[in-house]
PDB file of C-alpha atoms and ligand atoms in Angstrom:
ATOM      1  CA  MET I  16     126.421 -93.481 -14.266  1.00 42.00           C
ATOM      2  CA  ARG I  17     129.152 -96.084 -14.580  1.00 46.00           C
ATOM      3  CA  LYS I  18     131.250 -96.527 -11.473  1.00 48.00           C
ATOM      4  CA  ALA I  19     135.006 -96.225 -11.565  1.00 48.00           C
ATOM      5  CA  ILE I  20     136.430 -99.695 -11.893  1.00 50.00           C
ATOM      6  CA  ASN I  21     140.149-100.221 -11.735  1.00 58.00           C
ATOM      7  CA  LYS I  22     140.468-103.936 -11.277  1.00 72.00           C
ATOM      8  CA  ARG I  23     143.688-105.797 -11.826  1.00 83.00           C
ATOM      9  CA  VAL I  24     143.019-108.222 -14.661  1.00 89.00           C
ATOM     10  CA  PRO I  25     145.273-111.295 -14.769  1.00 92.00           C
ATOM     11  CA  ALA I  26     146.768-112.331 -18.109  1.00 94.00           C
ATOM     12  CA  GLY I  27     144.184-114.018 -20.294  1.00 96.00           C
ATOM     13  CA  LYS I  28     141.230-113.061 -18.081  1.00 94.00           C
ATOM     14  CA  HIS I  29     139.677-110.110 -19.881  1.00 94.00           C
ATOM     15  CA  ARG I  30     135.937-110.290 -20.372  1.00 93.00           C
ATOM     16  CA  LEU I  31     133.554-108.543 -22.717  1.00 95.00           C
ATOM     17  CA  PRO I  32     131.857-105.739 -20.756  1.00 92.00           C
ATOM     18  CA  PRO I  33     128.067-105.660 -21.160  1.00 92.00           C
ATOM     19  CA  LEU I  34     126.544-102.858 -23.192  1.00 93.00           C
ATOM     20  CA  PRO I  35     125.293-100.139 -20.818  1.00 90.00           C
ATOM     21  CA  TYR I  36     121.946-100.061 -22.706  1.00 94.00           C
ATOM     22  CA  SER I  37     119.781-102.291 -24.878  1.00 95.00           C
ATOM     23  CA  TYR I  38     120.744-103.202 -28.444  1.00 97.00           C
ATOM     24  CA  ASP I  39     118.099-100.914 -29.911  1.00 96.00           C
ATOM     25  CA  ALA I  40     118.862 -97.969 -27.609  1.00 95.00           C
ATOM     26  CA  LEU I  41     120.844 -96.026 -30.217  1.00 95.00           C
ATOM     27  CA  GLU I  42     118.295 -96.277 -33.008  1.00 94.00           C
ATOM     28  CA  PRO I  43     117.873 -94.601 -35.432  1.00 94.00           C
ATOM     29  CA  VAL I  44     121.501 -93.447 -35.351  1.00 95.00           C
ATOM     30  CA  ILE I  45     122.866 -96.984 -34.948  1.00 97.00           C
ATOM     31  CA  SER I  46     120.611 -99.906 -35.793  1.00 97.00           C
ATOM     32  CA  GLU I  47     120.013-102.839 -33.498  1.00 97.00           C
ATOM     33  CA  ASP I  48     121.675-105.161 -36.037  1.00 98.00           C
ATOM     34  CA  THR I  49     124.813-103.056 -36.197  1.00 98.00           C
ATOM     35  CA  LEU I  50     125.077-102.705 -32.438  1.00 98.00           C
ATOM     36  CA  ARG I  51     124.503-106.399 -31.810  1.00 98.00           C
ATOM     37  CA  MET I  52     127.202-107.485 -34.277  1.00 98.00           C
ATOM     38  CA  HIS I  53     129.575-104.749 -33.261  1.00 98.00           C
ATOM     39  CA  HIS I  54     129.437-105.584 -29.571  1.00 98.00           C
ATOM     40  CA  ASP I  55     128.825-109.337 -29.547  1.00 98.00           C
ATOM     41  CA  TYR I  56     131.115-110.243 -32.426  1.00 98.00           C
ATOM     42  CA  HIS I  57     133.690-107.534 -33.149  1.00 98.00           C
ATOM     43  CA  HIS I  58     134.367-106.303 -29.625  1.00 98.00           C
ATOM     44  CA  LYS I  59     134.370-109.874 -28.340  1.00 98.00           C
ATOM     45  CA  ALA I  60     136.962-110.816 -30.973  1.00 98.00           C
ATOM     46  CA  TYR I  61     139.302-108.159 -29.554  1.00 98.00           C
ATOM     47  CA  VAL I  62     138.808-109.444 -26.015  1.00 97.00           C
ATOM     48  CA  ASP I  63     139.491-113.010 -27.174  1.00 98.00           C
ATOM     49  CA  GLY I  64     142.490-111.872 -29.218  1.00 98.00           C
ATOM     50  CA  LEU I  65     143.964-109.997 -26.257  1.00 97.00           C
ATOM     51  CA  ASN I  66     143.546-113.007 -23.957  1.00 98.00           C
ATOM     52  CA  LYS I  67     145.118-115.277 -26.552  1.00 98.00           C
ATOM     53  CA  ALA I  68     148.094-112.937 -27.030  1.00 98.00           C
ATOM     54  CA  GLU I  69     148.691-112.572 -23.287  1.00 98.00           C
ATOM     55  CA  LEU I  70     148.628-116.331 -22.786  1.00 98.00           C
ATOM     56  CA  ALA I  71     150.911-116.900 -25.775  1.00 98.00           C
ATOM     57  CA  VAL I  72     153.453-114.457 -24.398  1.00 98.00           C
ATOM     58  CA  ALA I  73     153.280-116.155 -20.992  1.00 97.00           C
ATOM     59  CA  GLN I  74     153.840-119.517 -22.662  1.00 97.00           C
ATOM     60  CA  ALA I  75     156.808-118.159 -24.638  1.00 97.00           C
ATOM     61  CA  ARG I  76     158.321-116.872 -21.394  1.00 97.00           C
ATOM     62  CA  LYS I  77     157.865-120.240 -19.767  1.00 97.00           C
ATOM     63  CA  GLU I  78     159.404-122.112 -22.671  1.00 97.00           C
ATOM     64  CA  LYS I  79     162.038-119.455 -23.300  1.00 97.00           C
ATOM     65  CA  ASP I  80     161.062-119.575 -26.956  1.00 96.00           C
ATOM     66  CA  TYR I  81     160.671-116.118 -28.469  1.00 96.00           C
ATOM     67  CA  THR I  82     160.513-117.198 -32.110  1.00 96.00           C
ATOM     68  CA  PHE I  83     157.130-115.535 -32.621  1.00 97.00           C
ATOM     69  CA  ILE I  84     157.411-112.694 -30.122  1.00 97.00           C
ATOM     70  CA  SER I  85     157.078-109.899 -32.690  1.00 97.00           C
ATOM     71  CA  TYR I  86     153.789-111.369 -33.896  1.00 98.00           C
ATOM     72  CA  TRP I  87     152.398-111.594 -30.361  1.00 98.00           C
ATOM     73  CA  GLU I  88     153.585-108.081 -29.500  1.00 97.00           C
ATOM     74  CA  ASN I  89     151.647-106.859 -32.522  1.00 98.00           C
ATOM     75  CA  GLN I  90     148.579-108.790 -31.327  1.00 98.00           C
ATOM     76  CA  LEU I  91     148.845-107.327 -27.811  1.00 98.00           C
ATOM     77  CA  ALA I  92     148.816-103.803 -29.230  1.00 97.00           C
ATOM     78  CA  PHE I  93     146.050-104.435 -31.756  1.00 98.00           C
ATOM     79  CA  HIS I  94     143.605-106.422 -29.624  1.00 98.00           C
ATOM     80  CA  GLY I  95     144.396-104.633 -26.363  1.00 96.00           C
ATOM     81  CA  SER I  96     143.793-101.250 -27.945  1.00 96.00           C
ATOM     82  CA  GLY I  97     140.669-102.558 -29.676  1.00 97.00           C
ATOM     83  CA  HIS I  98     139.250-103.780 -26.357  1.00 95.00           C
ATOM     84  CA  ILE I  99     140.011-100.492 -24.590  1.00 94.00           C
ATOM     85  CA  LEU I 100     138.615 -98.237 -27.315  1.00 96.00           C
ATOM     86  CA  HIS I 101     135.397-100.229 -27.747  1.00 97.00           C
ATOM     87  CA  SER I 102     134.833-100.307 -23.975  1.00 94.00           C
ATOM     88  CA  ILE I 103     134.997 -96.514 -23.970  1.00 95.00           C
ATOM     89  CA  TYR I 104     132.950 -96.116 -27.178  1.00 96.00           C
ATOM     90  CA  TRP I 105     129.846 -97.779 -25.691  1.00 95.00           C
ATOM     91  CA  THR I 106     129.903 -95.588 -22.604  1.00 92.00           C
ATOM     92  CA  VAL I 107     130.304 -92.235 -24.362  1.00 94.00           C
ATOM     93  CA  LEU I 108     127.243 -92.821 -26.517  1.00 95.00           C
ATOM     94  CA  ALA I 109     123.784 -92.256 -25.139  1.00 87.00           C
ATOM     95  CA  PRO I 110     120.291 -92.771 -26.494  1.00 77.00           C
ATOM     96  CA  PRO I 111     119.135 -90.147 -28.997  1.00 64.00           C
ATOM     97  CA  ASN I 112     117.377 -88.024 -26.425  1.00 63.00           C
ATOM     98  CA  ALA I 113     120.775 -87.273 -24.892  1.00 75.00           C
ATOM     99  CA  GLY I 114     123.343 -85.293 -26.805  1.00 78.00           C
ATOM    100  CA  GLY I 115     123.254 -81.526 -26.607  1.00 83.00           C
ATOM    101  CA  GLU I 116     126.290 -79.589 -25.459  1.00 89.00           C
ATOM    102  CA  PRO I 117     129.311 -80.485 -23.342  1.00 95.00           C
ATOM    103  CA  ARG I 118     129.208 -79.902 -19.603  1.00 94.00           C
ATOM    104  CA  THR I 119     131.068 -77.065 -17.876  1.00 96.00           C
ATOM    105  CA  ASN I 120     134.612 -78.405 -17.545  1.00 97.00           C
ATOM    106  CA  THR I 121     134.575 -80.103 -20.919  1.00 97.00           C
ATOM    107  CA  LEU I 122     133.368 -76.928 -22.576  1.00 97.00           C
ATOM    108  CA  ASN I 123     136.008 -74.830 -20.794  1.00 98.00           C
ATOM    109  CA  GLU I 124     138.813 -77.125 -21.909  1.00 98.00           C
ATOM    110  CA  ILE I 125     137.411 -77.294 -25.450  1.00 98.00           C
ATOM    111  CA  ASN I 126     137.286 -73.495 -25.637  1.00 98.00           C
ATOM    112  CA  ARG I 127     140.805 -73.240 -24.273  1.00 98.00           C
ATOM    113  CA  ARG I 128     142.260 -75.636 -26.843  1.00 98.00           C
ATOM    114  CA  PHE I 129     140.083 -75.180 -29.908  1.00 98.00           C
ATOM    115  CA  GLY I 130     138.725 -71.643 -29.491  1.00 98.00           C
ATOM    116  CA  SER I 131     135.077 -72.665 -29.605  1.00 97.00           C
ATOM    117  CA  PHE I 132     132.773 -75.673 -29.562  1.00 96.00           C
ATOM    118  CA  ASP I 133     132.059 -75.163 -33.271  1.00 96.00           C
ATOM    119  CA  ASN I 134     135.780 -75.218 -34.077  1.00 98.00           C
ATOM    120  CA  PHE I 135     136.145 -78.394 -32.061  1.00 97.00           C
ATOM    121  CA  ILE I 136     133.284 -80.148 -33.822  1.00 97.00           C
ATOM    122  CA  GLU I 137     134.564 -79.104 -37.254  1.00 97.00           C
ATOM    123  CA  GLN I 138     138.042 -80.442 -36.550  1.00 98.00           C
ATOM    124  CA  LEU I 139     136.787 -83.646 -34.927  1.00 98.00           C
ATOM    125  CA  LEU I 140     134.414 -84.287 -37.835  1.00 97.00           C
ATOM    126  CA  ALA I 141     137.130 -83.667 -40.442  1.00 98.00           C
ATOM    127  CA  ALA I 142     139.847 -85.649 -38.668  1.00 98.00           C
ATOM    128  CA  THR I 143     137.572 -88.604 -37.914  1.00 98.00           C
ATOM    129  CA  THR I 144     136.035 -88.742 -41.379  1.00 98.00           C
ATOM    130  CA  LYS I 145     139.454 -88.664 -43.042  1.00 98.00           C
ATOM    131  CA  VAL I 146     141.135 -91.471 -41.104  1.00 97.00           C
ATOM    132  CA  GLU I 147     142.871 -93.620 -43.714  1.00 97.00           C
ATOM    133  CA  GLY I 148     141.283 -97.067 -43.765  1.00 96.00           C
ATOM    134  CA  SER I 149     139.949 -98.432 -40.471  1.00 97.00           C
ATOM    135  CA  GLY I 150     140.413 -96.423 -37.319  1.00 98.00           C
ATOM    136  CA  TRP I 151     139.121 -93.955 -34.769  1.00 98.00           C
ATOM    137  CA  GLY I 152     138.665 -90.268 -34.064  1.00 98.00           C
ATOM    138  CA  ILE I 153     139.750 -89.633 -30.474  1.00 98.00           C
ATOM    139  CA  LEU I 154     139.555 -86.684 -28.114  1.00 98.00           C
ATOM    140  CA  VAL I 155     142.350 -87.155 -25.608  1.00 97.00           C
ATOM    141  CA  TRP I 156     143.579 -85.485 -22.472  1.00 96.00           C
ATOM    142  CA  ASN I 157     147.345 -85.280 -22.595  1.00 95.00           C
ATOM    143  CA  PRO I 158     148.669 -85.049 -19.031  1.00 94.00           C
ATOM    144  CA  ALA I 159     152.162 -84.200 -20.357  1.00 94.00           C
ATOM    145  CA  TRP I 160     150.996 -80.672 -21.104  1.00 95.00           C
ATOM    146  CA  ASN I 161     147.567 -80.590 -19.522  1.00 95.00           C
ATOM    147  CA  SER I 162     145.509 -80.145 -22.606  1.00 97.00           C
ATOM    148  CA  LEU I 163     142.855 -81.697 -24.742  1.00 98.00           C
ATOM    149  CA  GLU I 164     143.875 -82.742 -28.251  1.00 98.00           C
ATOM    150  CA  ILE I 165     142.188 -84.431 -31.176  1.00 98.00           C
ATOM    151  CA  LEU I 166     144.102 -87.475 -32.386  1.00 98.00           C
ATOM    152  CA  THR I 167     143.201 -90.302 -34.722  1.00 98.00           C
ATOM    153  CA  ALA I 168     144.106 -93.965 -34.732  1.00 97.00           C
ATOM    154  CA  GLU I 169     144.659 -96.188 -37.736  1.00 97.00           C
ATOM    155  CA  LYS I 170     143.496 -99.704 -36.915  1.00 97.00           C
ATOM    156  CA  HIS I 171     143.308 -99.375 -33.089  1.00 96.00           C
ATOM    157  CA  GLN I 172     146.887 -98.753 -32.107  1.00 94.00           C
ATOM    158  CA  ASN I 173     148.720 -96.700 -34.702  1.00 95.00           C
ATOM    159  CA  LEU I 174     149.226 -92.928 -34.305  1.00 95.00           C
ATOM    160  CA  THR I 175     149.148 -91.514 -30.794  1.00 92.00           C
ATOM    161  CA  GLN I 176     150.970 -89.398 -28.270  1.00 94.00           C
ATOM    162  CA  TRP I 177     152.207 -91.741 -25.532  1.00 93.00           C
ATOM    163  CA  GLY I 178     150.367 -91.212 -22.281  1.00 90.00           C
ATOM    164  CA  ALA I 179     147.397 -89.557 -23.936  1.00 94.00           C
ATOM    165  CA  ILE I 180     144.145 -90.574 -22.239  1.00 93.00           C
ATOM    166  CA  PRO I 181     141.138 -91.246 -24.483  1.00 95.00           C
ATOM    167  CA  ILE I 182     138.150 -89.195 -23.352  1.00 96.00           C
ATOM    168  CA  LEU I 183     135.772 -89.477 -26.318  1.00 97.00           C
ATOM    169  CA  VAL I 184     136.224 -92.039 -29.080  1.00 98.00           C
ATOM    170  CA  ILE I 185     134.446 -92.543 -32.409  1.00 98.00           C
ATOM    171  CA  ASP I 186     134.804 -95.840 -34.239  1.00 98.00           C
ATOM    172  CA  VAL I 187     135.147 -95.418 -38.011  1.00 98.00           C
ATOM    173  CA  TRP I 188     135.822 -99.007 -38.945  1.00 97.00           C
ATOM    174  CA  GLU I 189     133.328 -99.972 -41.646  1.00 96.00           C
ATOM    175  CA  HIS I 190     131.706-102.498 -39.268  1.00 97.00           C
ATOM    176  CA  ALA I 191     130.586 -99.521 -37.135  1.00 96.00           C
ATOM    177  CA  TYR I 192     128.516 -97.877 -39.867  1.00 96.00           C
ATOM    178  CA  TYR I 193     128.387 -99.726 -43.162  1.00 97.00           C
ATOM    179  CA  LEU I 194     125.052-101.497 -42.605  1.00 96.00           C
ATOM    180  CA  ASP I 195     123.382 -98.200 -41.721  1.00 97.00           C
ATOM    181  CA  TYR I 196     125.290 -95.598 -43.760  1.00 97.00           C
ATOM    182  CA  GLN I 197     127.170 -97.562 -46.456  1.00 96.00           C
ATOM    183  CA  TYR I 198     130.044 -95.361 -47.737  1.00 97.00           C
ATOM    184  CA  LYS I 199     128.706 -92.207 -46.035  1.00 97.00           C
ATOM    185  CA  ARG I 200     131.183 -92.096 -43.190  1.00 97.00           C
ATOM    186  CA  GLU I 201     130.805 -88.354 -42.631  1.00 97.00           C
ATOM    187  CA  GLU I 202     127.043 -88.671 -42.187  1.00 98.00           C
ATOM    188  CA  TYR I 203     127.599 -91.419 -39.590  1.00 98.00           C
ATOM    189  CA  VAL I 204     130.113 -89.275 -37.692  1.00 98.00           C
ATOM    190  CA  ARG I 205     127.709 -86.304 -37.748  1.00 96.00           C
ATOM    191  CA  LYS I 206     124.916 -88.451 -36.339  1.00 96.00           C
ATOM    192  CA  ILE I 207     127.210 -89.901 -33.666  1.00 96.00           C
ATOM    193  CA  LEU I 208     128.159 -86.395 -32.581  1.00 95.00           C
ATOM    194  CA  GLY I 209     124.454 -85.824 -31.889  1.00 93.00           C
ATOM    195  CA  ILE I 210     124.208 -88.687 -29.361  1.00 94.00           C
ATOM    196  CA  ILE I 211     127.291 -88.123 -27.240  1.00 96.00           C
ATOM    197  CA  ASN I 212     126.892 -88.814 -23.531  1.00 94.00           C
ATOM    198  CA  TRP I 213     128.447 -85.543 -22.357  1.00 95.00           C
ATOM    199  CA  ASP I 214     127.970 -86.476 -18.687  1.00 92.00           C
ATOM    200  CA  GLU I 215     130.276 -89.444 -19.196  1.00 92.00           C
ATOM    201  CA  VAL I 216     132.751 -87.333 -21.186  1.00 94.00           C
ATOM    202  CA  GLU I 217     132.816 -84.806 -18.339  1.00 94.00           C
ATOM    203  CA  ARG I 218     133.343 -87.586 -15.785  1.00 92.00           C
ATOM    204  CA  ARG I 219     136.247 -89.068 -17.765  1.00 93.00           C
ATOM    205  CA  LEU I 220     137.836 -85.672 -18.322  1.00 95.00           C
ATOM    206  CA  LEU I 221     137.676 -84.710 -14.643  1.00 94.00           C
ATOM    207  CA  LEU I 222     139.253 -88.038 -13.655  1.00 92.00           C
ATOM    208  CA  ALA I 223     141.990 -87.551 -16.252  1.00 93.00           C
ATOM    209  CA  ILE I 224     142.705 -83.990 -15.153  1.00 94.00           C
ATOM    210  CA  ASN I 225     142.976 -85.225 -11.576  1.00 91.00           C
ATOM    211  CA  GLY I 226     145.370 -88.028 -12.536  1.00 86.00           C
ATOM    212  CA  LYS I 227     142.824 -90.765 -11.860  1.00 79.00           C
ATOM    213  CA  LEU I 228     143.065 -92.470 -15.254  1.00 67.00           C
ATOM    214  CA  PRO I 229     143.830 -94.804 -16.912  1.00 51.00           C
ATOM    215  CA  LEU I 230     140.452 -95.988 -15.904  1.00 56.00           C
ATOM    216  CA  TYR I 231     138.654 -98.168 -18.399  1.00 62.00           C
ATOM    217  CA  PRO I 232     135.375-100.015 -18.060  1.00 56.00           C
ATOM    218  CA  GLU I 233     137.066-103.355 -17.432  1.00 53.00           C
ATOM    219  CA  VAL I 234     135.042-106.227 -16.072  1.00 40.00           C
TER     220      VAL I 234
HETATM  221 MN1  MN3 K  24     134.543-101.383 -33.859  1.00 74.30          MN
END
């Protein structure tokens, strides 16, 4: 299991975290080709974009020239959120022999909020499948009222409740599924829901409940 890492990362020094398994570990749900491109190219682009934005903002500060600040603020939100969500996405997926049902605390909180595990899955499937354009389905813990909630994100950064902590995230950008599922986004989400690493979800939820997050797999 991944250790809690809470390093301070200086501006411009983010690095792509390694996948916690081999590129073919999620087959047949996610092909080796998809996983390799998704991690090595797409996730890396968000890490690079975040570093670039942080350094640009630092340079603007130094030069006292804020002509392009709104552009760089947009880039910080987009690439920073993309890096965070992808880092979580890899860790909450497990090889196909994992899956099954949530662990004790996760199941208790799901029942409390959604009434039953089936209700939860139905809502998560519907909400995630129906994200407009590129985005994410996200199970969050909201410490403001101590509850799970299902939220979605358009792109990586739009639509949230501030302070909400992502516990389980599902990428529904086309790059996550198009090679393997083409337009069948719902089928991809269904398959993903069958390979969730519920041990990791439980670990993240317990940390969140105990005020130990934000805690992302930074390197
Ligand atoms: Mn992605």
